[in-house]
CSV table of C-alpha atoms and ligand atoms in Angstrom, one decimal:
chain,number,residue,atom,x,y,z
A,3,MET,CA,-77.4,38.5,-84.0
A,4,THR,CA,-80.5,36.4,-83.6
A,5,THR,CA,-84.1,37.2,-84.8
A,6,ARG,CA,-85.6,35.3,-82.6
A,7,SER,CA,-87.6,37.2,-79.2
A,8,PRO,CA,-89.7,34.8,-77.8
A,9,SER,CA,-92.2,36.2,-75.2
A,10,ARG,CA,-91.9,33.5,-72.9
A,11,THR,CA,-88.6,31.5,-71.5
A,12,GLN,CA,-87.4,29.6,-68.3
A,13,VAL,CA,-84.9,31.9,-67.3
A,14,GLY,CA,-85.0,35.7,-68.3
A,15,ILE,CA,-81.3,36.7,-68.2
A,16,VAL,CA,-80.7,40.5,-67.9
A,17,GLY,CA,-77.3,41.8,-68.9
A,18,ALA,CA,-74.6,39.8,-71.4
A,19,GLY,CA,-71.5,40.3,-69.4
A,20,PRO,CA,-69.4,37.3,-68.3
A,21,ALA,CA,-71.9,36.3,-65.7
A,22,GLY,CA,-75.1,36.6,-67.8
A,23,LEU,CA,-73.4,34.9,-71.0
A,24,LEU,CA,-71.9,32.1,-69.1
A,25,LEU,CA,-75.4,31.3,-67.3
A,26,ALA,CA,-77.1,31.3,-70.4
A,27,THR,CA,-74.5,28.4,-71.6
A,28,LEU,CA,-74.3,26.3,-68.5
A,29,LEU,CA,-78.5,26.3,-68.8
A,30,SER,CA,-78.2,25.5,-72.2
A,31,ARG,CA,-75.9,22.7,-71.9
A,32,ALA,CA,-78.4,21.4,-68.9
A,33,GLY,CA,-81.6,21.7,-71.3
A,34,VAL,CA,-83.0,25.0,-69.8
A,35,ASP,CA,-84.3,27.9,-72.0
A,36,ALA,CA,-82.7,31.2,-71.4
A,37,VAL,CA,-83.3,34.5,-73.1
A,38,VAL,CA,-80.5,36.8,-72.6
A,39,LEU,CA,-81.0,40.8,-72.8
A,40,GLU,CA,-78.2,43.2,-73.1
A,41,SER,CA,-78.7,46.8,-73.6
A,42,ARG,CA,-75.6,47.3,-75.7
A,43,SER,CA,-74.5,46.4,-79.0
A,44,ARG,CA,-72.7,43.3,-79.6
A,45,GLY,CA,-69.8,45.1,-81.1
A,46,TYR,CA,-69.6,46.9,-78.1
A,47,VAL,CA,-69.5,44.4,-75.2
A,48,GLU,CA,-67.1,42.4,-77.3
A,49,GLN,CA,-64.4,45.4,-77.2
A,50,ARG,CA,-65.0,46.6,-73.9
A,51,VAL,CA,-61.4,45.9,-72.1
A,52,ARG,CA,-61.8,44.9,-68.3
A,53,ALA,CA,-60.5,42.4,-66.5
A,54,GLY,CA,-57.4,40.1,-67.8
A,55,VAL,CA,-56.6,37.4,-65.2
A,56,LEU,CA,-58.8,34.1,-65.0
A,57,GLU,CA,-58.2,31.8,-61.8
A,58,ALA,CA,-57.7,28.1,-62.4
A,59,PRO,CA,-61.5,27.2,-61.4
A,60,THR,CA,-62.7,29.8,-64.0
A,61,VAL,CA,-60.8,27.8,-66.5
A,62,GLU,CA,-61.9,24.5,-65.4
A,63,LEU,CA,-65.3,25.7,-65.6
A,64,LEU,CA,-64.9,27.4,-69.3
A,65,ARG,CA,-63.8,24.1,-70.2
A,66,GLU,CA,-66.3,21.9,-68.9
A,67,ALA,CA,-69.0,24.2,-70.6
A,68,GLY,CA,-67.0,23.4,-73.6
A,69,VAL,CA,-66.1,27.4,-74.2
A,70,ALA,CA,-62.4,27.1,-73.8
A,71,GLY,CA,-61.1,26.4,-77.2
A,72,ARG,CA,-59.6,29.8,-77.8
A,73,LEU,CA,-58.6,30.1,-74.4
A,74,ASP,CA,-56.6,27.0,-74.3
A,75,ARG,CA,-54.7,28.1,-77.5
A,76,GLU,CA,-54.2,31.7,-76.9
A,77,GLY,CA,-54.5,32.3,-73.5
A,78,MET,CA,-51.2,32.7,-71.6
A,79,ALA,CA,-50.7,30.7,-68.4
A,80,HIS,CA,-48.7,32.1,-65.7
A,81,GLN,CA,-47.2,30.3,-63.0
A,82,GLY,CA,-46.8,33.1,-60.2
A,83,ILE,CA,-46.7,37.1,-59.9
A,84,SER,CA,-43.9,39.3,-58.5
A,85,LEU,CA,-44.7,42.0,-55.8
A,86,ARG,CA,-41.7,44.9,-56.5
A,87,PHE,CA,-41.3,46.9,-53.6
A,88,ALA,CA,-37.9,48.3,-51.6
A,89,THR,CA,-37.6,46.4,-48.3
A,90,ASP,CA,-36.3,49.8,-46.4
A,91,THR,CA,-36.7,53.3,-47.3
A,92,ALA,CA,-33.4,53.7,-48.8
A,93,ALA,CA,-33.2,51.1,-50.7
A,94,PRO,CA,-34.1,50.3,-54.7
A,95,GLN,CA,-37.2,48.5,-55.3
A,96,THR,CA,-36.4,44.7,-56.2
A,97,ASP,CA,-38.8,41.8,-57.4
A,98,HIS,CA,-40.1,38.9,-54.7
A,99,ARG,CA,-41.8,36.2,-57.0
A,100,ILE,CA,-44.7,34.3,-55.8
A,101,ASP,CA,-44.4,31.1,-56.9
A,102,PHE,CA,-47.7,29.7,-57.6
A,103,ALA,CA,-46.6,26.2,-59.0
A,104,ASP,CA,-44.8,25.8,-56.1
A,105,LEU,CA,-46.9,27.0,-53.4
A,106,VAL,CA,-50.0,25.7,-54.3
A,107,GLY,CA,-49.9,23.5,-57.5
A,108,ARG,CA,-52.1,25.7,-60.0
A,109,GLY,CA,-51.3,28.8,-61.9
A,110,ILE,CA,-53.5,31.5,-63.7
A,111,VAL,CA,-54.1,32.3,-67.4
A,112,VAL,CA,-53.8,35.9,-68.7
A,113,TYR,CA,-56.9,36.2,-71.0
A,114,GLY,CA,-58.7,39.5,-71.8
A,115,GLN,CA,-62.7,39.6,-70.5
A,116,GLN,CA,-63.7,40.7,-74.2
A,117,GLU,CA,-62.2,37.8,-75.2
A,118,VAL,CA,-64.2,35.3,-73.0
A,119,VAL,CA,-67.3,37.5,-73.7
A,120,LYS,CA,-66.8,37.1,-77.7
A,121,ASP,CA,-66.3,33.0,-77.3
A,122,LEU,CA,-69.5,32.8,-75.1
A,123,ILE,CA,-71.2,34.9,-77.8
A,124,ALA,CA,-70.2,32.9,-80.8
A,125,ASP,CA,-70.9,29.8,-79.2
A,126,ARG,CA,-74.2,30.7,-78.0
A,127,VAL,CA,-75.5,33.1,-81.2
A,128,ASP,CA,-73.5,32.0,-84.2
A,129,SER,CA,-73.0,28.2,-83.5
A,130,ARG,CA,-76.1,27.3,-81.9
A,131,ASP,CA,-78.8,30.5,-82.7
A,132,GLU,CA,-79.9,30.3,-78.9
A,133,PRO,CA,-81.2,34.0,-78.4
A,134,VAL,CA,-79.3,37.5,-77.0
A,135,GLU,CA,-81.2,40.3,-78.0
A,136,PHE,CA,-79.0,43.4,-77.7
A,137,GLU,CA,-79.5,47.1,-77.8
A,138,VAL,CA,-82.5,46.6,-75.4
A,139,SER,CA,-83.9,49.4,-73.5
A,140,ASP,CA,-86.2,50.2,-70.8
A,141,VAL,CA,-85.8,47.5,-69.1
A,142,ALA,CA,-88.2,46.5,-65.9
A,143,VAL,CA,-88.6,43.7,-64.0
A,144,HIS,CA,-92.1,42.9,-62.4
A,145,ASP,CA,-94.1,40.5,-60.0
A,146,ILE,CA,-90.4,39.2,-58.6
A,147,ALA,CA,-92.3,37.9,-55.6
A,148,THR,CA,-94.3,35.6,-57.3
A,149,ASP,CA,-94.4,32.5,-59.7
A,150,ALA,CA,-94.4,34.5,-62.7
A,151,PRO,CA,-92.3,37.3,-63.2
A,152,SER,CA,-91.7,39.1,-66.1
A,153,ILE,CA,-89.5,41.6,-67.8
A,154,THR,CA,-90.7,44.3,-69.9
A,155,TYR,CA,-88.3,46.0,-72.3
A,156,THR,CA,-88.1,47.9,-75.7
A,157,ALA,CA,-86.3,45.9,-78.3
A,158,ALA,CA,-84.0,47.3,-80.9
A,159,ASP,CA,-86.4,48.1,-83.2
A,160,GLY,CA,-88.3,50.1,-80.9
A,161,SER,CA,-91.1,47.8,-80.1
A,162,ALA,CA,-92.5,47.2,-76.7
A,163,ARG,CA,-91.9,43.5,-75.4
A,164,THR,CA,-93.2,41.6,-72.5
A,165,LEU,CA,-91.0,38.5,-71.6
A,166,ARG,CA,-92.6,35.9,-69.1
A,167,CYS,CA,-90.3,33.8,-67.1
A,168,ASP,CA,-90.0,31.7,-64.1
A,169,VAL,CA,-87.2,33.0,-62.9
A,170,ILE,CA,-85.1,36.3,-63.6
A,171,ALA,CA,-81.1,36.5,-63.3
A,172,GLY,CA,-79.9,40.0,-62.8
A,173,CYS,CA,-76.6,39.7,-64.5
A,174,ASP,CA,-76.7,43.5,-65.3
A,175,GLY,CA,-73.5,44.9,-63.6
A,176,SER,CA,-72.9,47.4,-61.2
A,177,HIS,CA,-75.5,49.6,-62.2
A,178,SER,CA,-77.8,46.6,-61.9
A,179,VAL,CA,-81.8,47.9,-62.5
A,180,CYS,CA,-82.8,44.5,-61.0
A,181,ARG,CA,-80.7,45.1,-57.9
A,182,ASP,CA,-82.8,48.1,-57.7
A,183,ALA,CA,-85.9,46.5,-58.0
A,184,PHE,CA,-85.6,44.7,-54.6
A,185,PRO,CA,-88.0,46.6,-52.1
A,186,THR,CA,-85.6,48.8,-49.8
A,187,ASP,CA,-86.0,47.0,-46.9
A,188,ALA,CA,-85.1,43.3,-48.4
A,189,LEU,CA,-81.7,44.7,-49.1
A,190,GLN,CA,-78.1,45.1,-47.0
A,191,ILE,CA,-75.6,46.9,-48.9
A,192,ALA,CA,-71.9,46.9,-47.2
A,193,GLU,CA,-69.8,49.3,-48.9
A,194,ARG,CA,-66.1,50.9,-48.7
A,195,ILE,CA,-64.6,53.4,-51.2
A,196,TYR,CA,-61.0,53.9,-51.8
A,197,PRO,CA,-59.7,57.3,-52.0
A,198,PHE,CA,-57.9,56.6,-55.4
A,199,GLY,CA,-58.6,54.9,-59.1
A,200,TRP,CA,-56.4,53.3,-61.6
A,201,LEU,CA,-55.5,54.6,-64.8
A,202,GLY,CA,-55.4,52.0,-67.5
A,203,VAL,CA,-53.9,51.5,-70.8
A,204,LEU,CA,-53.4,49.2,-73.3
A,205,ALA,CA,-50.3,49.4,-75.5
A,206,LYS,CA,-49.2,48.1,-78.7
A,207,ALA,CA,-45.6,46.7,-76.7
A,208,ALA,CA,-44.5,43.5,-76.6
A,209,PRO,CA,-44.5,42.7,-72.8
A,210,THR,CA,-40.7,42.3,-71.5
A,211,GLN,CA,-41.8,40.3,-68.5
A,212,ASP,CA,-43.3,36.8,-68.4
A,213,GLU,CA,-45.6,37.4,-65.3
A,214,LEU,CA,-47.3,40.2,-63.9
A,215,VAL,CA,-45.7,42.6,-61.6
A,216,TYR,CA,-47.8,44.4,-58.8
A,217,ALA,CA,-45.3,47.6,-57.4
A,218,ASN,CA,-45.4,49.4,-54.3
A,219,HIS,CA,-43.9,52.6,-54.9
A,220,ASP,CA,-43.6,55.8,-52.9
A,221,ARG,CA,-45.5,57.7,-55.7
A,222,GLY,CA,-48.4,55.1,-55.9
A,223,PHE,CA,-49.2,51.7,-57.0
A,224,ALA,CA,-48.5,50.4,-60.8
A,225,LEU,CA,-49.2,47.0,-62.6
A,226,TYR,CA,-47.3,45.6,-65.1
A,227,SER,CA,-49.6,43.3,-66.9
A,228,MET,CA,-50.2,41.9,-70.9
A,229,ARG,CA,-52.6,40.7,-73.1
A,230,SER,CA,-50.4,38.9,-76.0
A,231,PRO,CA,-46.9,38.5,-77.2
A,232,GLU,CA,-47.7,41.9,-78.8
A,233,VAL,CA,-49.9,44.2,-76.3
A,234,THR,CA,-49.3,45.3,-72.5
A,235,ARG,CA,-51.9,46.1,-70.3
A,236,LEU,CA,-50.7,48.8,-67.6
A,237,TYR,CA,-52.2,50.4,-64.5
A,238,LEU,CA,-51.1,53.6,-62.6
A,239,GLN,CA,-52.7,54.0,-59.0
A,240,VAL,CA,-54.4,58.1,-59.1
A,241,PRO,CA,-56.6,59.9,-57.3
A,242,ALA,CA,-60.4,59.0,-57.5
A,243,ASP,CA,-61.5,62.1,-59.0
A,244,GLU,CA,-58.4,62.3,-61.7
A,245,ASN,CA,-59.1,63.4,-65.1
A,246,ALA,CA,-57.4,60.6,-67.6
A,247,GLY,CA,-57.3,63.8,-69.8
A,248,ASP,CA,-54.8,65.1,-67.9
A,249,TRP,CA,-52.4,62.5,-68.4
A,250,SER,CA,-50.1,62.6,-72.1
A,251,SER,CA,-49.0,59.3,-73.2
A,252,SER,CA,-45.2,60.8,-72.4
A,253,ARG,CA,-46.3,61.5,-68.7
A,254,ILE,CA,-48.0,58.0,-68.7
A,255,TRP,CA,-45.0,56.2,-69.6
A,256,ASP,CA,-42.8,58.3,-67.6
A,257,GLU,CA,-44.6,57.5,-64.2
A,258,LEU,CA,-44.7,53.7,-65.1
A,259,GLY,CA,-41.2,54.0,-65.4
A,260,THR,CA,-40.3,55.9,-62.5
A,261,ARG,CA,-42.8,53.3,-60.3
A,262,LEU,CA,-41.7,50.1,-61.8
A,263,ALA,CA,-38.1,50.7,-61.9
A,264,CYS,CA,-35.9,47.8,-60.9
A,265,GLU,CA,-32.5,46.3,-61.3
A,266,GLY,CA,-32.7,44.9,-65.0
A,267,PHE,CA,-35.9,45.8,-66.1
A,268,THR,CA,-36.8,47.5,-69.1
A,269,MET,CA,-40.2,48.2,-70.7
A,270,ASN,CA,-41.3,48.5,-74.2
A,271,THR,CA,-43.6,51.5,-75.0
A,272,GLY,CA,-45.7,51.8,-78.1
A,273,GLU,CA,-48.9,53.5,-79.3
A,274,PHE,CA,-52.2,53.2,-77.2
A,275,LEU,CA,-54.8,50.9,-78.5
A,276,GLU,CA,-57.5,52.8,-76.7
A,277,LYS,CA,-58.5,55.7,-74.8
A,278,PRO,CA,-56.5,55.8,-71.3
A,279,SER,CA,-59.5,55.9,-68.4
A,280,VAL,CA,-59.7,55.7,-64.6
A,281,THR,CA,-61.6,53.8,-63.0
A,282,GLY,CA,-62.5,54.3,-59.3
A,283,MET,CA,-62.5,51.6,-56.8
A,284,ARG,CA,-64.9,50.6,-54.2
A,285,SER,CA,-65.8,47.5,-52.1
A,286,MET,CA,-69.6,46.5,-52.0
A,287,VAL,CA,-71.6,43.6,-51.3
A,288,ALA,CA,-75.4,43.3,-51.5
A,289,GLU,CA,-77.1,40.8,-49.2
A,290,PRO,CA,-79.1,38.6,-49.7
A,291,MET,CA,-78.6,37.8,-53.7
A,292,ARG,CA,-82.0,37.2,-54.0
A,293,HIS,CA,-85.9,38.2,-53.5
A,294,GLY,CA,-88.4,35.6,-54.9
A,295,ARG,CA,-87.8,34.7,-58.3
A,296,LEU,CA,-85.1,37.2,-58.9
A,297,PHE,CA,-81.4,36.4,-58.4
A,298,LEU,CA,-78.5,38.3,-58.7
A,299,ALA,CA,-75.2,37.6,-60.0
A,300,GLY,CA,-71.7,39.1,-60.8
A,301,ASP,CA,-71.0,42.9,-60.3
A,302,ALA,CA,-75.1,43.4,-59.8
A,303,ALA,CA,-74.4,41.8,-56.0
A,304,HIS,CA,-70.9,42.7,-55.3
A,305,ILE,CA,-67.8,44.8,-56.4
A,306,VAL,CA,-64.0,44.2,-55.4
A,307,PRO,CA,-61.1,46.4,-56.0
A,308,PRO,CA,-59.0,45.5,-58.9
A,309,THR,CA,-56.3,44.4,-56.8
A,310,GLY,CA,-56.7,41.2,-56.4
A,311,ALA,CA,-57.9,40.4,-59.8
A,312,LYS,CA,-61.3,38.9,-58.8
A,313,GLY,CA,-64.2,40.7,-60.2
A,314,MET,CA,-64.8,38.6,-63.2
A,315,ASN,CA,-64.1,35.2,-61.2
A,316,LEU,CA,-66.3,36.2,-58.8
A,317,ALA,CA,-69.4,36.5,-61.2
A,318,ILE,CA,-68.2,32.9,-62.6
A,319,ALA,CA,-68.2,31.4,-59.5
A,320,ASP,CA,-71.7,33.0,-58.7
A,321,VAL,CA,-73.5,31.6,-62.0
A,322,ARG,CA,-72.0,28.2,-61.4
A,323,VAL,CA,-73.8,28.0,-58.4
A,324,LEU,CA,-77.1,29.3,-59.9
A,325,ALA,CA,-77.2,27.1,-62.9
A,326,ASP,CA,-77.1,24.0,-60.8
A,327,ALA,CA,-79.5,25.3,-58.6
A,328,LEU,CA,-82.0,26.1,-61.9
A,329,THR,CA,-81.3,23.0,-63.4
A,330,THR,CA,-82.4,21.0,-60.3
A,331,PHE,CA,-85.3,23.4,-59.7
A,332,PHE,CA,-86.2,22.8,-63.8
A,333,ASP,CA,-85.6,18.8,-63.1
A,334,GLY,CA,-88.3,18.8,-60.3
A,335,GLY,CA,-85.5,18.3,-57.7
A,336,GLY,CA,-87.0,21.2,-55.6
A,337,GLU,CA,-86.0,24.6,-54.5
A,338,THR,CA,-83.2,23.9,-51.7
A,339,GLY,CA,-80.5,25.0,-54.3
A,340,LEU,CA,-82.0,28.0,-54.8
A,341,ASP,CA,-83.0,28.8,-51.1
A,342,GLU,CA,-79.1,28.2,-50.5
A,343,TYR,CA,-78.1,30.4,-53.5
A,344,SER,CA,-77.4,33.8,-51.8
A,345,ALA,CA,-75.9,32.2,-48.6
A,346,THR,CA,-73.7,29.6,-50.8
A,347,CYS,CA,-72.1,32.8,-53.1
A,348,LEU,CA,-71.9,35.2,-50.0
A,349,ARG,CA,-69.1,32.6,-48.5
A,350,ARG,CA,-67.0,33.0,-51.7
A,351,VAL,CA,-67.9,36.7,-51.9
A,352,TRP,CA,-66.7,37.6,-48.4
A,353,ARG,CA,-63.1,35.9,-48.9
A,354,ALA,CA,-62.9,37.5,-52.3
A,355,GLU,CA,-64.2,40.9,-50.8
A,356,HIS,CA,-61.3,40.4,-47.7
A,357,PHE,CA,-58.1,39.2,-50.3
A,358,SER,CA,-59.0,42.3,-52.4
A,359,TRP,CA,-59.1,44.5,-49.8
A,360,TRP,CA,-56.0,43.3,-48.3
A,361,MET,CA,-54.0,43.0,-51.5
A,362,THR,CA,-55.5,46.8,-52.1
A,363,SER,CA,-54.3,47.9,-48.4
A,364,MET,CA,-51.1,46.3,-49.3
A,365,LEU,CA,-49.9,47.8,-52.4
A,366,HIS,CA,-51.5,51.3,-52.6
A,367,ARG,CA,-50.1,54.6,-51.0
A,368,PHE,CA,-52.7,56.2,-48.9
A,369,ASP,CA,-52.2,59.9,-48.3
A,370,GLU,CA,-50.8,61.0,-45.3
A,371,SER,CA,-54.3,62.5,-44.5
A,372,ASP,CA,-55.4,59.0,-44.3
A,373,PRO,CA,-55.6,56.7,-41.1
A,374,ASN,CA,-53.6,54.3,-43.1
A,375,GLY,CA,-51.2,56.4,-44.7
A,376,ASP,CA,-49.4,57.8,-41.4
A,377,ALA,CA,-45.9,56.8,-40.6
A,378,PHE,CA,-47.6,53.9,-38.6
A,379,GLY,CA,-49.5,52.6,-41.5
A,380,ARG,CA,-46.7,52.9,-44.2
A,381,ALA,CA,-44.7,50.8,-41.7
A,382,LEU,CA,-47.2,48.1,-41.2
A,383,GLN,CA,-47.6,48.1,-45.1
A,384,LEU,CA,-43.9,47.4,-45.6
A,385,SER,CA,-43.9,44.8,-42.8
A,386,GLN,CA,-46.6,43.0,-44.6
A,387,LEU,CA,-45.2,43.3,-47.6
A,388,ARG,CA,-41.8,41.7,-46.7
A,389,TYR,CA,-44.0,39.0,-44.7
A,390,THR,CA,-45.4,38.2,-47.7
A,391,ALA,CA,-42.3,37.9,-49.7
A,392,THR,CA,-40.0,35.9,-47.3
A,393,SER,CA,-42.8,33.4,-45.4
A,394,ARG,CA,-44.0,30.6,-47.1
A,395,ALA,CA,-47.1,30.6,-45.2
A,396,ALA,CA,-47.7,34.1,-46.2
A,397,ALA,CA,-46.9,33.6,-49.5
A,398,THR,CA,-48.9,30.5,-50.1
A,399,SER,CA,-52.0,32.5,-48.4
A,400,LEU,CA,-51.8,34.8,-51.2
A,401,ALA,CA,-51.3,32.2,-53.9
A,402,GLU,CA,-54.4,30.2,-53.0
A,403,ASN,CA,-56.7,33.1,-52.9
A,404,TYR,CA,-55.0,34.6,-56.0
A,405,VAL,CA,-55.1,31.2,-58.0
A,406,GLY,CA,-58.8,30.6,-57.0
A,407,LEU,CA,-59.8,28.6,-53.9
A,408,PRO,CA,-61.8,25.7,-55.6
A,409,HIS,CA,-65.4,26.4,-56.3
A,410,GLY,CA,-67.4,25.2,-52.9
A,411,SER,CA,-64.9,25.2,-51.1
A,412,VAL,CA,-65.4,28.2,-48.9
B,678,LIG,P1,-70.9,43.0,-66.3
B,678,LIG,O1,-69.5,42.5,-67.3
B,678,LIG,O2,-70.6,44.6,-66.0
B,678,LIG,O3,-72.0,43.0,-67.5
B,678,LIG,C1,-73.0,43.1,-67.1
B,678,LIG,C2,-73.8,43.6,-68.6
B,678,LIG,O4,-75.0,44.1,-68.2
B,678,LIG,C3,-73.0,44.8,-69.3
B,678,LIG,O5,-73.0,43.9,-70.6
B,678,LIG,C4,-73.9,45.7,-69.4
B,678,LIG,O6,-74.3,46.6,-70.8
B,678,LIG,C5,-75.4,44.7,-69.2
B,678,LIG,N1,-76.6,45.9,-68.8
B,678,LIG,C6,-76.2,46.8,-67.6
B,678,LIG,N2,-77.6,47.5,-67.5
B,678,LIG,C7,-78.2,46.9,-68.5
B,678,LIG,C8,-79.9,47.0,-68.7
B,678,LIG,N3,-80.7,47.6,-67.5
B,678,LIG,N4,-80.4,46.1,-69.5
B,678,LIG,C9,-79.7,45.6,-70.0
B,678,LIG,N5,-78.4,45.1,-70.0
B,678,LIG,C10,-77.7,45.9,-69.1
B,678,LIG,N6,-62.0,43.2,-62.9
B,678,LIG,C11,-60.8,42.9,-62.7
B,678,LIG,O7,-60.7,41.6,-62.2
B,678,LIG,N7,-59.5,43.7,-63.2
B,678,LIG,C12,-59.8,44.5,-63.9
B,678,LIG,O8,-58.8,45.4,-64.4
B,678,LIG,C13,-60.9,45.1,-64.0
B,678,LIG,N8,-61.2,46.2,-64.9
B,678,LIG,C14,-62.6,46.7,-64.5
B,678,LIG,C15,-62.5,47.8,-65.6
B,678,LIG,C16,-63.9,48.3,-65.6
B,678,LIG,C17,-64.0,49.7,-65.9
B,678,LIG,C18,-65.1,47.8,-64.8
B,678,LIG,C19,-66.5,48.5,-64.9
B,678,LIG,C20,-65.0,46.7,-64.4
B,678,LIG,C21,-63.7,46.2,-64.3
B,678,LIG,N9,-63.4,45.0,-63.5
B,678,LIG,C22,-62.2,44.3,-63.3
B,678,LIG,C23,-64.3,44.0,-63.1
B,678,LIG,C24,-64.8,43.0,-64.3
B,678,LIG,O9,-64.6,43.2,-65.3
B,678,LIG,C25,-66.5,42.6,-63.5
B,678,LIG,O10,-66.3,42.0,-62.1
B,678,LIG,C26,-67.4,41.7,-64.3
B,678,LIG,O11,-67.4,42.5,-65.6
B,678,LIG,C27,-68.3,41.4,-64.0
B,678,LIG,O12,-69.2,40.7,-65.0
B,678,LIG,P2,-70.6,40.8,-64.9
B,678,LIG,O13,-71.2,39.9,-65.7
B,678,LIG,O14,-71.2,40.5,-63.4
B,678,LIG,O15,-70.7,42.3,-65.3
B,679,LIG,C1,-55.0,42.9,-64.6
B,679,LIG,C2,-56.1,43.4,-64.0
B,679,LIG,C3,-56.3,43.3,-62.6
B,679,LIG,O1,-57.1,44.0,-61.9
B,679,LIG,C4,-55.3,42.6,-62.0
B,679,LIG,O2,-55.3,42.4,-60.7
B,679,LIG,C5,-54.6,42.1,-62.8
B,679,LIG,C6,-54.1,42.1,-64.2
B,679,LIG,C7,-55.4,43.0,-66.4
B,679,LIG,O3,-56.3,43.8,-66.9
B,679,LIG,O4,-54.3,42.5,-67.0
């Protein structure tokens, strides 16, 4: 951990998730100073298990930033995914592969979000001795509508600090204090809450499939994913208010076995490497993503349900736009990029919001009381699954969204 704690910087960044850390890296490469403030410890953020799918444009950007060495050695390149479902009510579940390489000529890389975070911290703190302050508290942003904003916080040693900046980047995730600092009439929130969540487990069990499987079973959605040749990552749709403590390991493995059942499919089981937990699912967009000299990026500005694997990728797409705009600004090239930041990001955000909502709607089981869960809704869902699995045009649409539209293309 760095001991330096400057009281003045060009960009004050709140949050050391993928958005804050990559923004700091991109700015550093462009010669712009930044300080990253993080409420958790380094150990905590490096172990926090979250997303696992990197889009093609994300991988390219991490390579351009010079932080993809371990990703290129250890990441698992995938050229497709399978949709697993029964084409008719009486039929058994079968796999319908979406072949990314054939359809769009690109794939994804499976590499845990916490590995990206570790790589970014190692580059910034260990290799370059650039500032990240961990375990800060009481973070508050001030004078955001002026040219001289500041951040006050309590450092890990208990001292009260002020960081004066030219610009503040709010990369502080879904419970963002930076977003809360917008005047209420300056922010519009569009939101949708889903009546289910995902129970996620990380298991010491060698994957038996080379690619991810998204299963729509009568009992609910299940996802088969992985982290390495020894570790499987699995998810089950559960009610939004489910208590993970009600799920014993045998209940979890039995339910996964039922929902993922398919001719020829076997699954290795193994001990859980962390406590199973339930994540609620929602879509949220806060507009605009800028007020004065405060810019929001990543989950601070928008949330997607995880079904499209877009959360971390969107955070990374935001900070590419922000880093370019800030670099131009500090090079004396004007504020046009900063003025366009929110609108530019929101085009990609809404594309990902639609894709994530669409994948979620197609793959989850809705209660019969839900408008999507009656016989009509279920028949529409099956029709969409069959169409996506059999039409090259429909499969291509899924593939190009899943592997990630090129940055700047939407
Ligand atoms: P974050 O990664 O949340 O980083 C924000 C950082 O800010 C955190 O380190 C936080 O500790 C810090 N912070 C917060 N408040 C303050 C403060 N006041 N002061 C200082 N620091 C602060 N996406 C997928 O695609 N697939 C998944 O399976 C998936 N699973 C997820 C599971 C969970 C439990 C969560 C919460 C998210 C999941 N996501 C998933 C979404 C994905 O992980 C996020 O989209 C991604 O982390 C966004 O990155 P970010 O940098 O914007 O925010
Ligand atoms: C993983 C998470 C997702 O949300 C997803 O859509 C695919 C994979 C994962 O954690 O491996």
